[in-house]
Coordinates of C-alpha atoms in Angstrom, one line a residue:
M1 CA 7.8 12.1 -38.4
N2 CA 4.8 9.9 -39.2
A3 CA 4.4 7.4 -42.0
P4 CA 1.5 5.7 -43.8
V5 CA 0.6 2.2 -42.8
G6 CA 3.0 -0.2 -44.3
G7 CA 5.5 2.4 -45.2
G8 CA 8.3 4.6 -43.8
S9 CA 10.8 3.7 -41.1
A10 CA 10.1 0.8 -38.7
K11 CA 10.7 3.3 -35.9
E12 CA 8.1 5.8 -37.0
T13 CA 4.5 6.0 -35.9
K14 CA 2.0 5.3 -38.6
E15 CA -1.3 6.7 -39.8
A16 CA -4.6 5.0 -39.0
S17 CA -5.4 2.1 -41.3
P18 CA -8.6 2.1 -43.4
A19 CA -10.1 -0.4 -41.1
V20 CA -9.5 1.8 -38.0
S21 CA -10.8 4.9 -39.8
A22 CA -14.0 3.0 -40.7
A23 CA -14.4 1.9 -37.1
Q24 CA -14.0 5.5 -35.9
Q25 CA -16.7 6.7 -38.3
A26 CA -19.1 4.0 -37.0
T27 CA -18.5 5.2 -33.5
L28 CA -19.5 8.7 -34.5
E29 CA -22.7 7.4 -36.0
T30 CA -23.6 5.2 -33.1
L31 CA -23.1 7.3 -29.9
P32 CA -25.1 10.4 -28.9
F33 CA -22.5 13.1 -29.6
D34 CA -25.2 15.8 -29.7
D35 CA -25.6 15.4 -25.9
T36 CA -23.3 18.1 -24.5
A37 CA -24.6 18.3 -20.9
D38 CA -21.3 17.0 -19.6
F39 CA -19.4 19.9 -21.1
D40 CA -21.7 22.3 -19.4
D41 CA -21.3 20.5 -16.0
A42 CA -17.5 20.3 -16.4
A43 CA -17.3 24.1 -16.8
R44 CA -19.9 25.1 -14.2
G45 CA -18.8 27.1 -11.3
F46 CA -15.3 28.0 -12.7
L47 CA -13.5 30.5 -10.5
G48 CA -9.9 30.5 -11.7
T49 CA -6.9 28.4 -12.5
I50 CA -3.1 28.3 -12.9
D51 CA -1.7 29.0 -16.3
Q52 CA -1.7 25.7 -18.2
A53 CA -2.3 23.9 -14.9
K54 CA 1.5 24.0 -14.4
V55 CA 2.9 22.7 -11.1
T56 CA 6.6 22.4 -10.4
T57 CA 9.0 21.4 -7.6
A58 CA 11.0 24.0 -5.7
Q59 CA 13.9 23.2 -8.1
G60 CA 11.7 23.9 -11.1
R61 CA 11.1 20.3 -12.2
S62 CA 7.7 19.8 -13.8
V63 CA 5.2 17.8 -11.7
W64 CA 2.1 18.5 -13.8
S65 CA 1.2 20.5 -16.8
L66 CA -1.7 20.4 -19.4
E67 CA 0.3 22.4 -21.9
P68 CA 1.4 19.3 -23.9
Y69 CA -2.3 18.5 -24.5
G70 CA -3.1 21.6 -26.4
F71 CA -3.8 19.5 -29.5
L72 CA -7.1 18.6 -27.8
D73 CA -8.4 22.1 -28.7
A74 CA -9.4 20.6 -32.0
E75 CA -13.1 19.9 -32.1
D76 CA -13.0 16.7 -34.1
A77 CA -11.1 13.6 -33.3
P78 CA -8.3 12.6 -35.8
P79 CA -8.5 9.1 -37.2
T80 CA -5.8 8.0 -34.7
V81 CA -8.1 8.5 -31.7
N82 CA -11.5 6.9 -31.0
P83 CA -14.0 9.8 -31.1
S84 CA -15.6 8.7 -27.8
L85 CA -12.2 8.8 -26.1
W86 CA -11.5 12.1 -27.7
R87 CA -14.6 13.5 -26.1
Q88 CA -13.6 12.3 -22.7
A89 CA -10.1 13.6 -23.2
K90 CA -11.5 17.1 -23.9
L91 CA -13.7 17.0 -20.9
N92 CA -10.7 16.1 -18.7
M93 CA -9.0 19.3 -19.9
H94 CA -11.1 21.5 -17.6
H95 CA -8.8 22.7 -14.8
G96 CA -8.8 25.0 -11.9
L97 CA -11.0 25.9 -8.9
F98 CA -14.7 25.3 -9.2
E99 CA -17.6 26.1 -6.9
V100 CA -19.8 23.1 -6.5
V101 CA -22.3 24.9 -4.3
P102 CA -21.5 27.9 -2.1
G103 CA -19.3 26.5 0.7
V104 CA -18.0 23.5 -1.3
Y105 CA -15.2 23.8 -3.9
Q106 CA -13.2 21.4 -6.0
V107 CA -9.8 21.7 -7.6
R108 CA -9.8 19.7 -10.8
G109 CA -7.3 19.2 -13.5
L110 CA -4.1 19.6 -11.4
D111 CA -3.9 15.8 -11.0
I112 CA -5.7 12.7 -12.2
A113 CA -7.9 13.0 -9.1
N114 CA -9.8 15.9 -7.5
M115 CA -9.4 17.8 -4.2
T116 CA -12.7 18.7 -2.6
L117 CA -12.7 21.6 -0.1
I118 CA -15.7 21.9 2.3
E119 CA -15.9 25.1 4.3
G120 CA -16.8 25.0 8.0
S121 CA -17.4 27.7 10.6
T122 CA -13.7 28.7 10.9
G123 CA -11.7 26.7 8.4
V124 CA -11.8 24.2 5.6
I125 CA -12.0 20.4 5.4
V126 CA -9.8 18.9 2.7
V127 CA -11.1 15.7 1.0
D128 CA -8.3 13.8 -0.7
T129 CA -4.9 15.4 -1.3
L130 CA -4.0 14.4 -4.9
T131 CA -0.9 12.4 -5.8
S132 CA 1.9 14.8 -5.1
I133 CA 2.8 17.1 -2.3
E134 CA 3.5 19.9 -4.8
G135 CA 0.2 19.4 -6.5
A136 CA -1.7 19.4 -3.2
R137 CA 0.0 22.6 -2.1
A138 CA -0.7 24.3 -5.4
A139 CA -4.4 23.2 -5.2
L140 CA -4.8 24.6 -1.6
N141 CA -3.1 27.9 -2.6
L142 CA -5.4 28.2 -5.6
Y143 CA -8.4 27.8 -3.2
Y144 CA -6.8 30.4 -0.9
Q145 CA -6.5 32.9 -3.8
H146 CA -10.2 32.8 -4.4
R147 CA -11.7 32.1 -1.0
G148 CA -9.1 33.5 1.4
T149 CA -6.7 31.8 3.7
R150 CA -8.4 29.5 6.2
P151 CA -6.9 26.9 8.5
V152 CA -7.2 23.2 7.5
M153 CA -9.5 21.7 10.2
A154 CA -9.4 18.1 9.0
V155 CA -8.2 15.9 6.1
M156 CA -10.2 13.0 4.7
F157 CA -8.9 10.1 2.6
T158 CA -11.8 8.5 0.8
H159 CA -9.8 5.4 -0.1
T160 CA -6.4 3.8 -0.3
H161 CA -5.1 4.7 -3.8
T162 CA -2.1 7.0 -3.9
D163 CA -3.7 9.8 -6.0
H164 CA -6.0 10.4 -3.0
W165 CA -3.5 10.6 -0.2
G166 CA 0.0 11.1 -1.6
G167 CA -0.1 14.9 -1.3
A168 CA -1.2 15.1 2.3
R169 CA 2.1 16.8 3.3
G170 CA 1.1 19.7 1.0
V171 CA -1.9 20.6 3.2
V172 CA -0.9 19.8 6.7
D173 CA 2.4 20.5 8.5
E174 CA 4.5 18.4 10.8
D175 CA 3.1 19.9 13.9
A176 CA -0.5 19.1 12.8
V177 CA 0.5 15.5 12.2
T178 CA 2.5 14.8 15.3
S179 CA 0.2 16.6 17.7
G180 CA -3.0 15.1 16.2
R181 CA -4.4 18.6 16.2
V182 CA -5.8 18.0 12.7
P183 CA -7.9 14.8 12.3
L184 CA -6.8 12.6 9.5
I185 CA -10.0 10.6 8.7
A186 CA -10.1 7.5 6.6
P187 CA -12.0 4.2 6.3
N188 CA -11.1 1.3 8.5
L189 CA -8.1 -0.8 7.4
F190 CA -6.9 2.2 5.3
I191 CA -3.2 1.8 6.2
E192 CA -3.1 -2.0 5.8
H193 CA -4.5 -1.8 2.3
A194 CA -2.6 1.3 1.3
V195 CA 0.6 -0.7 2.1
S196 CA -0.4 -4.0 0.5
E197 CA -1.6 -2.3 -2.7
N198 CA 1.2 0.1 -3.2
I199 CA 4.3 -1.2 -1.4
I200 CA 4.5 -5.0 -1.1
A201 CA 3.8 -5.5 -4.8
G202 CA 4.9 -2.0 -5.7
P203 CA 7.9 -2.7 -8.0
A204 CA 5.8 -4.9 -10.3
M205 CA 2.8 -2.6 -10.1
L206 CA 4.8 0.5 -11.0
R207 CA 6.2 -1.1 -14.1
R208 CA 2.8 -2.4 -15.2
A209 CA 1.4 1.1 -14.5
Q210 CA 3.5 2.5 -17.3
Y211 CA 1.4 0.5 -19.7
Q212 CA -1.9 1.4 -17.9
F213 CA -1.3 5.2 -17.7
G214 CA 1.2 5.7 -20.5
P215 CA 3.3 8.4 -18.8
L216 CA 6.3 7.7 -21.1
L217 CA 4.3 8.1 -24.3
A218 CA 4.6 11.3 -26.3
K219 CA 1.5 13.5 -25.9
G220 CA -0.3 13.8 -29.1
P221 CA -3.0 12.4 -31.5
R222 CA -0.7 9.3 -32.1
G223 CA 0.3 9.0 -28.5
H224 CA -1.1 9.8 -25.1
V225 CA -4.4 11.7 -24.9
D226 CA -5.9 10.7 -21.6
C227 CA -6.3 8.1 -18.8
G228 CA -10.1 8.0 -18.7
L229 CA -10.3 9.0 -15.0
G230 CA -8.3 12.1 -15.7
K231 CA -5.5 13.3 -17.8
T232 CA -2.4 11.5 -16.4
M233 CA -0.4 10.8 -13.3
A234 CA 1.5 13.5 -11.4
A235 CA 5.2 13.1 -10.8
G236 CA 6.0 14.9 -7.5
G237 CA 6.8 13.9 -4.0
V238 CA 4.6 11.4 -2.2
A239 CA 4.2 10.6 1.5
L240 CA 1.8 8.3 3.3
L241 CA 0.4 9.7 6.6
R242 CA -1.2 7.4 9.1
P243 CA -4.9 8.3 9.8
N244 CA -5.8 9.1 13.4
D245 CA -9.6 8.8 13.1
L246 CA -11.1 5.8 11.4
I247 CA -14.6 5.5 10.1
M248 CA -15.7 2.0 11.2
A249 CA -19.3 1.5 10.0
T250 CA -22.0 2.8 7.8
G251 CA -24.0 5.3 9.9
D252 CA -20.9 6.7 11.6
T253 CA -21.0 10.5 11.8
R254 CA -18.6 13.3 12.5
T255 CA -19.1 17.0 13.2
I256 CA -16.0 18.9 12.0
D257 CA -15.8 22.7 12.4
G258 CA -19.6 22.8 12.7
V259 CA -20.2 20.7 9.6
S260 CA -22.0 17.3 10.0
F261 CA -20.9 14.3 7.9
E262 CA -22.8 11.0 7.5
F263 CA -20.6 8.1 6.3
Q264 CA -21.2 4.9 4.4
M265 CA -18.6 2.1 4.2
A266 CA -17.8 0.6 0.8
P267 CA -15.0 -1.9 1.3
N268 CA -13.8 -4.1 -1.6
S269 CA -15.4 -1.9 -4.2
E270 CA -13.1 0.4 -6.2
A271 CA -10.6 0.1 -3.4
P272 CA -10.3 -2.5 -0.6
A273 CA -10.9 0.3 2.0
E274 CA -13.3 3.0 0.7
M275 CA -16.0 5.2 2.1
H276 CA -18.8 7.6 0.9
F277 CA -20.3 10.6 2.8
F278 CA -23.2 13.0 2.8
V279 CA -23.1 16.6 4.1
P280 CA -26.7 17.7 5.0
R281 CA -25.7 21.4 5.3
Y282 CA -24.8 21.5 1.7
K283 CA -27.0 18.6 0.4
L284 CA -23.8 17.2 -1.0
L285 CA -23.2 13.6 -1.7
N286 CA -19.7 12.2 -2.4
L287 CA -19.4 8.7 -3.6
A288 CA -15.6 8.8 -3.7
E289 CA -14.5 6.8 -6.8
N290 CA -17.5 4.5 -7.0
C291 CA -19.8 6.6 -9.2
T292 CA -17.7 8.4 -11.8
H293 CA -18.1 9.4 -15.4
N294 CA -16.9 6.1 -16.8
F295 CA -17.2 2.4 -16.3
H296 CA -14.4 1.8 -13.8
N297 CA -11.9 -1.0 -13.5
L298 CA -12.7 -4.2 -11.8
L299 CA -9.0 -5.3 -12.2
P300 CA -6.6 -2.5 -13.3
F301 CA -3.8 -3.4 -15.7
R302 CA -1.2 -2.5 -13.1
G303 CA -2.6 -5.3 -10.9
A304 CA -4.6 -5.4 -7.7
D305 CA -7.1 -7.6 -5.9
V306 CA -10.1 -8.2 -8.0
R307 CA -12.8 -5.8 -7.1
D308 CA -16.2 -7.1 -6.1
A309 CA -18.8 -5.9 -8.7
L310 CA -21.7 -7.3 -6.8
A311 CA -20.7 -5.4 -3.6
W312 CA -20.0 -2.3 -5.6
S313 CA -23.5 -2.4 -7.0
K314 CA -25.0 -3.0 -3.6
Y315 CA -23.2 0.0 -2.1
L316 CA -24.6 2.2 -4.8
G317 CA -28.1 0.8 -4.1
E318 CA -27.6 1.4 -0.4
A319 CA -26.5 5.0 -1.1
L320 CA -29.8 5.5 -2.9
Q321 CA -31.6 4.2 0.1
L322 CA -29.7 6.4 2.5
W323 CA -29.7 9.7 0.6
G324 CA -31.8 9.3 -2.5
G325 CA -33.8 12.5 -3.1
K326 CA -31.8 14.3 -0.5
A327 CA -28.7 15.3 -2.5
D328 CA -28.9 18.4 -4.7
V329 CA -25.4 17.7 -6.0
M330 CA -23.0 14.7 -6.3
C331 CA -19.3 15.3 -6.6
G332 CA -16.8 12.5 -6.8
Q333 CA -13.0 12.4 -6.5
H334 CA -12.6 12.2 -10.3
H335 CA -14.4 14.1 -13.1
W336 CA -17.1 16.7 -12.7
P337 CA -20.2 17.0 -10.5
V338 CA -23.8 16.3 -11.3
W339 CA -26.5 18.7 -10.1
G340 CA -30.2 18.1 -9.4
A341 CA -31.7 15.4 -7.2
S342 CA -33.3 13.6 -10.1
R343 CA -30.1 13.6 -12.2
V344 CA -28.0 12.5 -9.2
D345 CA -30.3 9.6 -8.4
G346 CA -30.6 8.7 -12.0
M347 CA -26.8 8.4 -12.4
I348 CA -26.4 6.4 -9.3
R349 CA -29.2 4.0 -10.5
E350 CA -27.5 3.5 -13.9
Q351 CA -24.1 3.0 -12.3
R352 CA -25.6 0.5 -9.8
D353 CA -27.2 -1.4 -12.7
L354 CA -24.0 -1.2 -14.8
Y355 CA -22.0 -3.2 -12.2
K356 CA -24.9 -5.5 -11.4
F357 CA -25.4 -6.3 -15.1
A358 CA -21.7 -7.0 -15.6
H359 CA -21.7 -9.3 -12.6
D360 CA -24.9 -11.2 -13.2
Q361 CA -24.5 -11.7 -16.9
T362 CA -20.9 -12.9 -16.4
L363 CA -22.1 -15.4 -13.9
R364 CA -25.0 -16.5 -16.1
L365 CA -22.7 -17.2 -19.0
M366 CA -20.1 -18.7 -16.8
N367 CA -22.7 -21.1 -15.5
H368 CA -23.5 -22.0 -19.1
G369 CA -19.9 -23.1 -19.4
L370 CA -18.4 -20.1 -21.3
T371 CA -14.8 -19.2 -20.5
A372 CA -13.7 -15.6 -19.7
S373 CA -12.6 -14.9 -23.2
E374 CA -15.8 -16.3 -24.6
I375 CA -17.9 -14.2 -22.3
A376 CA -15.9 -11.1 -23.2
E377 CA -16.6 -11.8 -26.9
Q378 CA -20.3 -12.3 -26.4
I379 CA -21.5 -9.8 -23.8
T380 CA -22.8 -6.3 -24.7
L381 CA -24.3 -3.6 -22.5
P382 CA -28.1 -3.1 -22.8
K383 CA -29.0 -0.1 -25.0
S384 CA -30.1 2.0 -22.0
L385 CA -26.6 1.8 -20.6
E386 CA -24.7 1.6 -23.9
G387 CA -25.9 5.2 -24.7
A388 CA -25.0 6.6 -21.2
W389 CA -21.7 8.5 -21.5
H390 CA -20.9 7.8 -17.9
A391 CA -21.1 4.0 -18.5
R392 CA -18.6 4.0 -21.3
G393 CA -15.4 2.1 -20.8
Y394 CA -12.8 4.8 -20.8
Y395 CA -10.9 3.4 -17.8
G396 CA -12.4 0.0 -17.2
H397 CA -14.2 -1.8 -20.1
I398 CA -16.9 -4.4 -20.2
R399 CA -14.5 -6.7 -22.2
H400 CA -11.9 -6.9 -19.5
N401 CA -14.2 -6.3 -16.5
V402 CA -16.1 -9.6 -17.2
K403 CA -12.7 -11.4 -17.2
A404 CA -12.0 -9.9 -13.8
I405 CA -15.4 -11.2 -12.5
Y406 CA -14.6 -14.6 -13.9
Q407 CA -11.2 -14.6 -12.2
K408 CA -12.8 -13.6 -8.9
Y409 CA -15.1 -16.6 -8.9
L410 CA -13.1 -19.2 -10.8
G411 CA -9.5 -18.0 -10.9
W412 CA -7.2 -18.0 -13.9
Y413 CA -7.8 -21.6 -15.0
D414 CA -10.7 -22.2 -17.5
A415 CA -10.9 -26.0 -16.6
N416 CA -9.5 -27.1 -19.9
P417 CA -6.5 -29.3 -19.0
V418 CA -4.8 -28.0 -22.1
N419 CA -4.4 -24.7 -20.3
L420 CA -3.4 -26.2 -17.0
D421 CA 0.3 -26.1 -17.5
P422 CA 1.1 -24.5 -20.9
L423 CA 4.6 -23.7 -22.1
P424 CA 5.9 -20.3 -21.1
P425 CA 6.0 -17.6 -23.8
V426 CA 9.6 -18.2 -25.2
E427 CA 9.3 -21.9 -25.5
A428 CA 5.7 -21.7 -26.8
G429 CA 6.7 -19.1 -29.3
R430 CA 9.5 -21.2 -30.7
K431 CA 7.1 -24.1 -31.2
Y432 CA 4.4 -22.0 -32.8
V433 CA 6.9 -20.5 -35.3
A434 CA 8.2 -24.0 -36.1
Y435 CA 4.7 -25.3 -36.7
M436 CA 3.9 -22.4 -39.0
G437 CA 6.9 -23.2 -41.1
G438 CA 9.3 -20.5 -39.8
A439 CA 9.4 -16.8 -39.5
E440 CA 9.0 -15.8 -43.2
P441 CA 5.8 -17.8 -43.9
L442 CA 4.4 -16.5 -40.6
L443 CA 5.1 -12.9 -41.4
A444 CA 3.7 -13.2 -44.9
R445 CA 0.4 -14.5 -43.6
A446 CA 0.4 -11.9 -40.8
R447 CA 0.8 -9.1 -43.3
E448 CA -2.1 -10.3 -45.3
D449 CA -4.3 -10.3 -42.2
F450 CA -3.0 -6.9 -41.2
A451 CA -4.2 -5.5 -44.5
K452 CA -7.6 -7.0 -43.8
G453 CA -7.7 -5.2 -40.4
E454 CA -7.5 -8.5 -38.4
F455 CA -5.3 -6.9 -35.8
R456 CA -6.2 -8.9 -32.8
F457 CA -5.1 -12.2 -34.3
V458 CA -2.0 -10.6 -36.0
A459 CA -0.9 -9.4 -32.6
Q460 CA -1.2 -12.9 -31.1
V461 CA 0.6 -14.6 -33.9
V462 CA 3.5 -12.1 -34.3
S463 CA 4.0 -11.9 -30.6
H464 CA 4.9 -15.6 -30.7
L465 CA 7.6 -14.8 -33.3
V466 CA 8.9 -11.9 -31.2
F467 CA 9.3 -14.2 -28.2
A468 CA 10.9 -16.9 -30.3
E469 CA 13.2 -14.4 -32.1
P470 CA 13.3 -11.2 -30.1
D471 CA 15.9 -9.6 -32.4
N472 CA 13.8 -10.2 -35.6
A473 CA 13.4 -6.6 -36.8
E474 CA 10.6 -7.4 -39.2
A475 CA 8.6 -9.1 -36.5
R476 CA 9.1 -6.3 -34.0
A477 CA 8.1 -3.7 -36.6
L478 CA 4.9 -5.6 -37.6
L479 CA 3.9 -6.2 -34.0
A480 CA 4.4 -2.6 -33.2
D481 CA 2.3 -1.5 -36.2
T482 CA -0.4 -3.9 -35.1
L483 CA -0.5 -2.8 -31.5
E484 CA -0.6 0.8 -32.7
Q485 CA -3.7 0.2 -34.8
L486 CA -5.4 -1.5 -31.9
G487 CA -4.5 1.5 -29.7
Y488 CA -5.9 4.0 -32.2
A489 CA -9.2 2.1 -32.3
A490 CA -9.5 1.7 -28.5
E491 CA -12.2 3.6 -26.7
S492 CA -10.7 2.8 -23.3
A493 CA -7.8 5.1 -22.5
T494 CA -6.0 2.3 -20.6
W495 CA -6.3 -0.1 -23.6
R496 CA -4.9 2.7 -25.8
N497 CA -2.0 3.4 -23.5
A498 CA -1.1 -0.3 -23.2
Y499 CA -1.2 -0.9 -26.9
L500 CA 0.8 2.3 -27.8
F501 CA 3.4 1.8 -25.1
G502 CA 3.9 -1.7 -26.2
A503 CA 4.4 -0.5 -29.8
Q504 CA 6.9 2.1 -28.5
E505 CA 9.0 -0.4 -26.6
L506 CA 9.1 -2.7 -29.6
R507 CA 10.4 0.1 -31.7
H508 CA 12.8 1.8 -29.3
G509 CA 13.4 -0.6 -26.4
M510 CA 12.6 0.1 -22.8
P511 CA 13.0 3.8 -21.9
E512 CA 15.9 4.7 -19.7
V513 CA 14.5 5.9 -16.3
P514 CA 16.2 7.0 -13.1
A515 CA 17.0 4.4 -10.5
R516 CA 14.3 3.7 -8.0
S517 CA 14.4 6.2 -5.1
G518 CA 14.2 5.1 -1.5
M519 CA 10.9 5.0 0.4
P520 CA 10.1 8.4 2.1
R521 CA 10.6 8.5 5.8
E522 CA 7.0 9.7 6.3
T523 CA 5.8 6.6 4.5
L524 CA 8.0 4.4 6.5
A525 CA 6.8 6.0 9.8
A526 CA 3.2 5.2 8.8
L527 CA 3.9 1.5 8.4
R528 CA 3.5 -0.9 11.3
T529 CA 6.7 -2.8 12.1
E530 CA 5.0 -6.1 11.0
Q531 CA 4.5 -4.5 7.6
L532 CA 8.2 -3.7 7.3
W533 CA 9.1 -7.3 8.0
D534 CA 6.5 -8.4 5.4
V535 CA 8.2 -6.1 2.8
L536 CA 11.6 -7.6 3.8
G537 CA 10.3 -11.1 3.4
V538 CA 9.2 -10.4 -0.2
R539 CA 12.8 -9.4 -1.0
L540 CA 14.3 -12.6 0.3
N541 CA 15.9 -14.6 -2.5
G542 CA 14.8 -18.2 -1.7
P543 CA 17.4 -20.1 -3.7
K544 CA 20.2 -18.0 -2.2
A545 CA 18.8 -18.8 1.3
E546 CA 18.9 -22.5 0.8
G547 CA 20.1 -24.3 3.9
K548 CA 20.5 -21.1 6.0
H549 CA 19.1 -20.6 9.5
I550 CA 19.3 -17.2 11.1
L551 CA 17.5 -16.1 14.3
L552 CA 17.5 -12.4 15.3
N553 CA 15.9 -10.5 18.3
W554 CA 14.7 -7.0 17.9
T555 CA 13.7 -4.5 20.6
F556 CA 12.3 -1.1 19.7
T557 CA 12.8 1.5 22.5
D558 CA 10.3 4.1 21.3
T559 CA 7.4 1.8 20.5
G560 CA 8.0 -0.9 23.1
E561 CA 7.8 -3.6 20.5
R562 CA 9.8 -6.9 20.6
F563 CA 10.2 -9.3 17.7
M564 CA 11.9 -12.6 16.8
L565 CA 12.9 -12.7 13.2
T566 CA 13.6 -16.1 11.7
L567 CA 15.1 -17.3 8.5
Q568 CA 14.4 -21.0 8.0
N569 CA 13.2 -23.2 5.1
C570 CA 14.0 -20.2 2.7
A571 CA 11.2 -18.2 4.3
L572 CA 11.5 -15.1 6.6
T573 CA 9.0 -15.1 9.4
Y574 CA 8.5 -13.2 12.6
A575 CA 6.9 -13.6 16.0
V576 CA 5.5 -10.6 17.9
G577 CA 6.2 -9.9 21.5
V578 CA 8.7 -12.7 22.0
Q579 CA 12.5 -13.2 22.0
A580 CA 14.6 -16.3 21.4
S581 CA 17.2 -17.2 24.0
T582 CA 19.2 -18.9 21.3
A583 CA 19.2 -15.9 18.9
D584 CA 22.3 -15.3 16.8
A585 CA 22.1 -11.7 17.7
G586 CA 19.9 -9.1 19.3
F587 CA 19.4 -5.4 18.5
T588 CA 18.0 -2.6 20.6
L589 CA 17.1 0.6 18.8
A590 CA 14.4 3.1 18.2
R591 CA 12.0 2.2 15.4
A592 CA 12.7 5.7 14.0
T593 CA 16.3 4.7 13.6
L594 CA 15.3 1.7 11.6
D595 CA 13.2 4.0 9.4
E596 CA 16.3 6.2 8.8
I597 CA 18.4 3.2 7.8
I598 CA 15.8 2.0 5.3
A599 CA 15.4 5.5 3.9
K600 CA 19.2 5.6 3.5
A601 CA 19.5 8.6 5.7
T602 CA 22.1 6.7 7.6
T603 CA 23.7 3.2 7.7
F604 CA 23.6 0.5 10.3
P605 CA 27.3 0.8 11.2
E606 CA 26.9 4.6 11.4
A607 CA 23.9 4.2 13.7
V608 CA 25.9 1.8 15.9
A609 CA 28.8 4.2 16.0
A610 CA 26.5 7.0 17.0
G611 CA 25.1 5.0 19.9
K612 CA 21.7 4.7 18.4
I613 CA 21.9 0.9 18.2
S614 CA 23.2 -1.6 20.8
F615 CA 23.6 -5.3 20.1
V616 CA 24.5 -8.6 21.6
G617 CA 25.8 -11.7 19.8
N618 CA 27.1 -11.7 16.3
P619 CA 25.9 -8.7 14.3
M620 CA 27.3 -10.1 11.1
R621 CA 24.4 -12.5 11.0
L622 CA 22.2 -9.5 10.1
A623 CA 24.7 -8.6 7.3
E624 CA 24.4 -12.2 6.1
L625 CA 20.6 -12.0 6.1
M626 CA 20.7 -8.7 4.2
S627 CA 23.0 -10.2 1.6
L628 CA 20.2 -12.6 0.6
M629 CA 17.9 -9.7 -0.3
D630 CA 17.0 -8.9 -3.9
E631 CA 17.0 -5.4 -5.3
F632 CA 14.1 -5.1 -7.7
P633 CA 14.7 -3.5 -11.1
R634 CA 12.5 -0.5 -12.0
M635 CA 12.1 -1.8 -15.6
F636 CA 11.7 -5.3 -16.9
E637 CA 10.6 -6.6 -20.3
I638 CA 6.9 -7.1 -21.0
V639 CA 6.3 -7.3 -24.8
E640 CA 9.5 -9.3 -25.4
P641 CA 11.4 -12.0 -23.5
K642 CA 13.5 -11.3 -20.4
R643 CA 17.0 -10.5 -21.5
A644 CA 18.5 -11.3 -18.0
K645 CA 17.7 -14.6 -16.2
V646 CA 15.9 -14.2 -12.9
T647 CA 17.2 -16.6 -10.3

């Protein structure tokens, strides 16, 4: 049930306010909605699909479906959705197998990302394998239905984000991986960055990603409509496979099943390890995720290293130098292709200039002394880019991308000493509320500003009250209503998702979700042992380790590796290729056995009893070390104070 603004239950979603409705109408009158070329391109080459794009596990659990988004059949956006975002959401509803050119095909709409399939002399080369194993298998089977069964001759991962490699097990079998028969091709440093971006900081990123992608929002005009890059995130099995063929430099080539590929390296752009390629046989250019139908993120809400806008722009310029005028079609790993050499070159130029403009103008204003928030408030895109649909901020946005650029160069501190060491949210909230005369005067003024449509300031003010008094029902309700209106007005899908999910958690609390599952053995096997020790070090509870000194030797029989693991000064470090004569204990085992233990397929005592582990010294020192490790929660508070103290 939905209620008008200012009425109904505090738990209900509300209608769009007059201020938001007026803003939506202004958007309709400003942007070129009569330009429908993208809709023609998104539908071009359609060969067939799966009913409602439904993908399930073997047990029948839904991994992906577009059925809940049927409301997007409506032509016009309701007042609760920005009309520009509604347009993008409708474009992202196209799903199935599409012919890009004869011999090149894409599966779109079975995941947030695309799978590209390039036919060779005897088989097919798979470019990116979607997020889930189930989705990748369904995508490949859809291709087989329309093009016939062909062996997979190679798999390429264009970059390090999970939606481009997570489903690899759905297109290659165990024998292909272990034997190396099928090349797994990726940019240099792929595995290092895939681990650092998705595993070491994974628990925090996954929680924050709930705000970025909105998977726990109800689908509908007052809830989730899109993610900008695609519809949403898939929910199936994921496994990381280690590449066995790395592209090292721009100009590298490969010939796979009779098809030649020319590569361009693009590190520290949309991903820390990313690459582009051109296929002369098909006059096909693939710029991975660096030239999509929206302004991309320079710092995603889930968290990541800040992306280099200047390098990003230069890579697009270099792509024009390498292949400008040669490509008849450009297809990326999100969204739909662009056909015609002039259109391809034109889009690359505009995207190149989009990132260069954002970079240079941020630096210009920064060097005039403006802070990140001041730059975001002042900067606007030039009219030539403002009217280009592919430059709109559906995923990234100029207002938060400039803050990312500022952070990359100057960090979080704006040089005003007032902001050097501010009070944390709870303590600051209490002082703000006290300075404003208490909760009731604050709420009264906030309601007046809400009625005026001043939602940004109302959100800031009432958030202080929620952190000061987290159980104040009126404050929670007003902040939820305010975030909801901000979400309705947002053109960026990620902004909308963040605002609406914040409103949902204020109204209903954090959703109950299953406990975090263990890391898949395939992913563990792809990690270097040093990376496993790094993950363990992040889990060490420093205060609990105060005064402890533990020294352990490790020998792995299958990899030939030796390590010395040291706990000292509340830090866990390791040395490679050495052992300590004074170690508390030493363990000899196969690295594969350690993977089984971490994946909870067995326990350490069980492995010892089975003869898989031998040891010298006192094995209880390992148990003591493991007792100092934190288990990270899957959920933690974001729009309200932490209920449990973290020690």
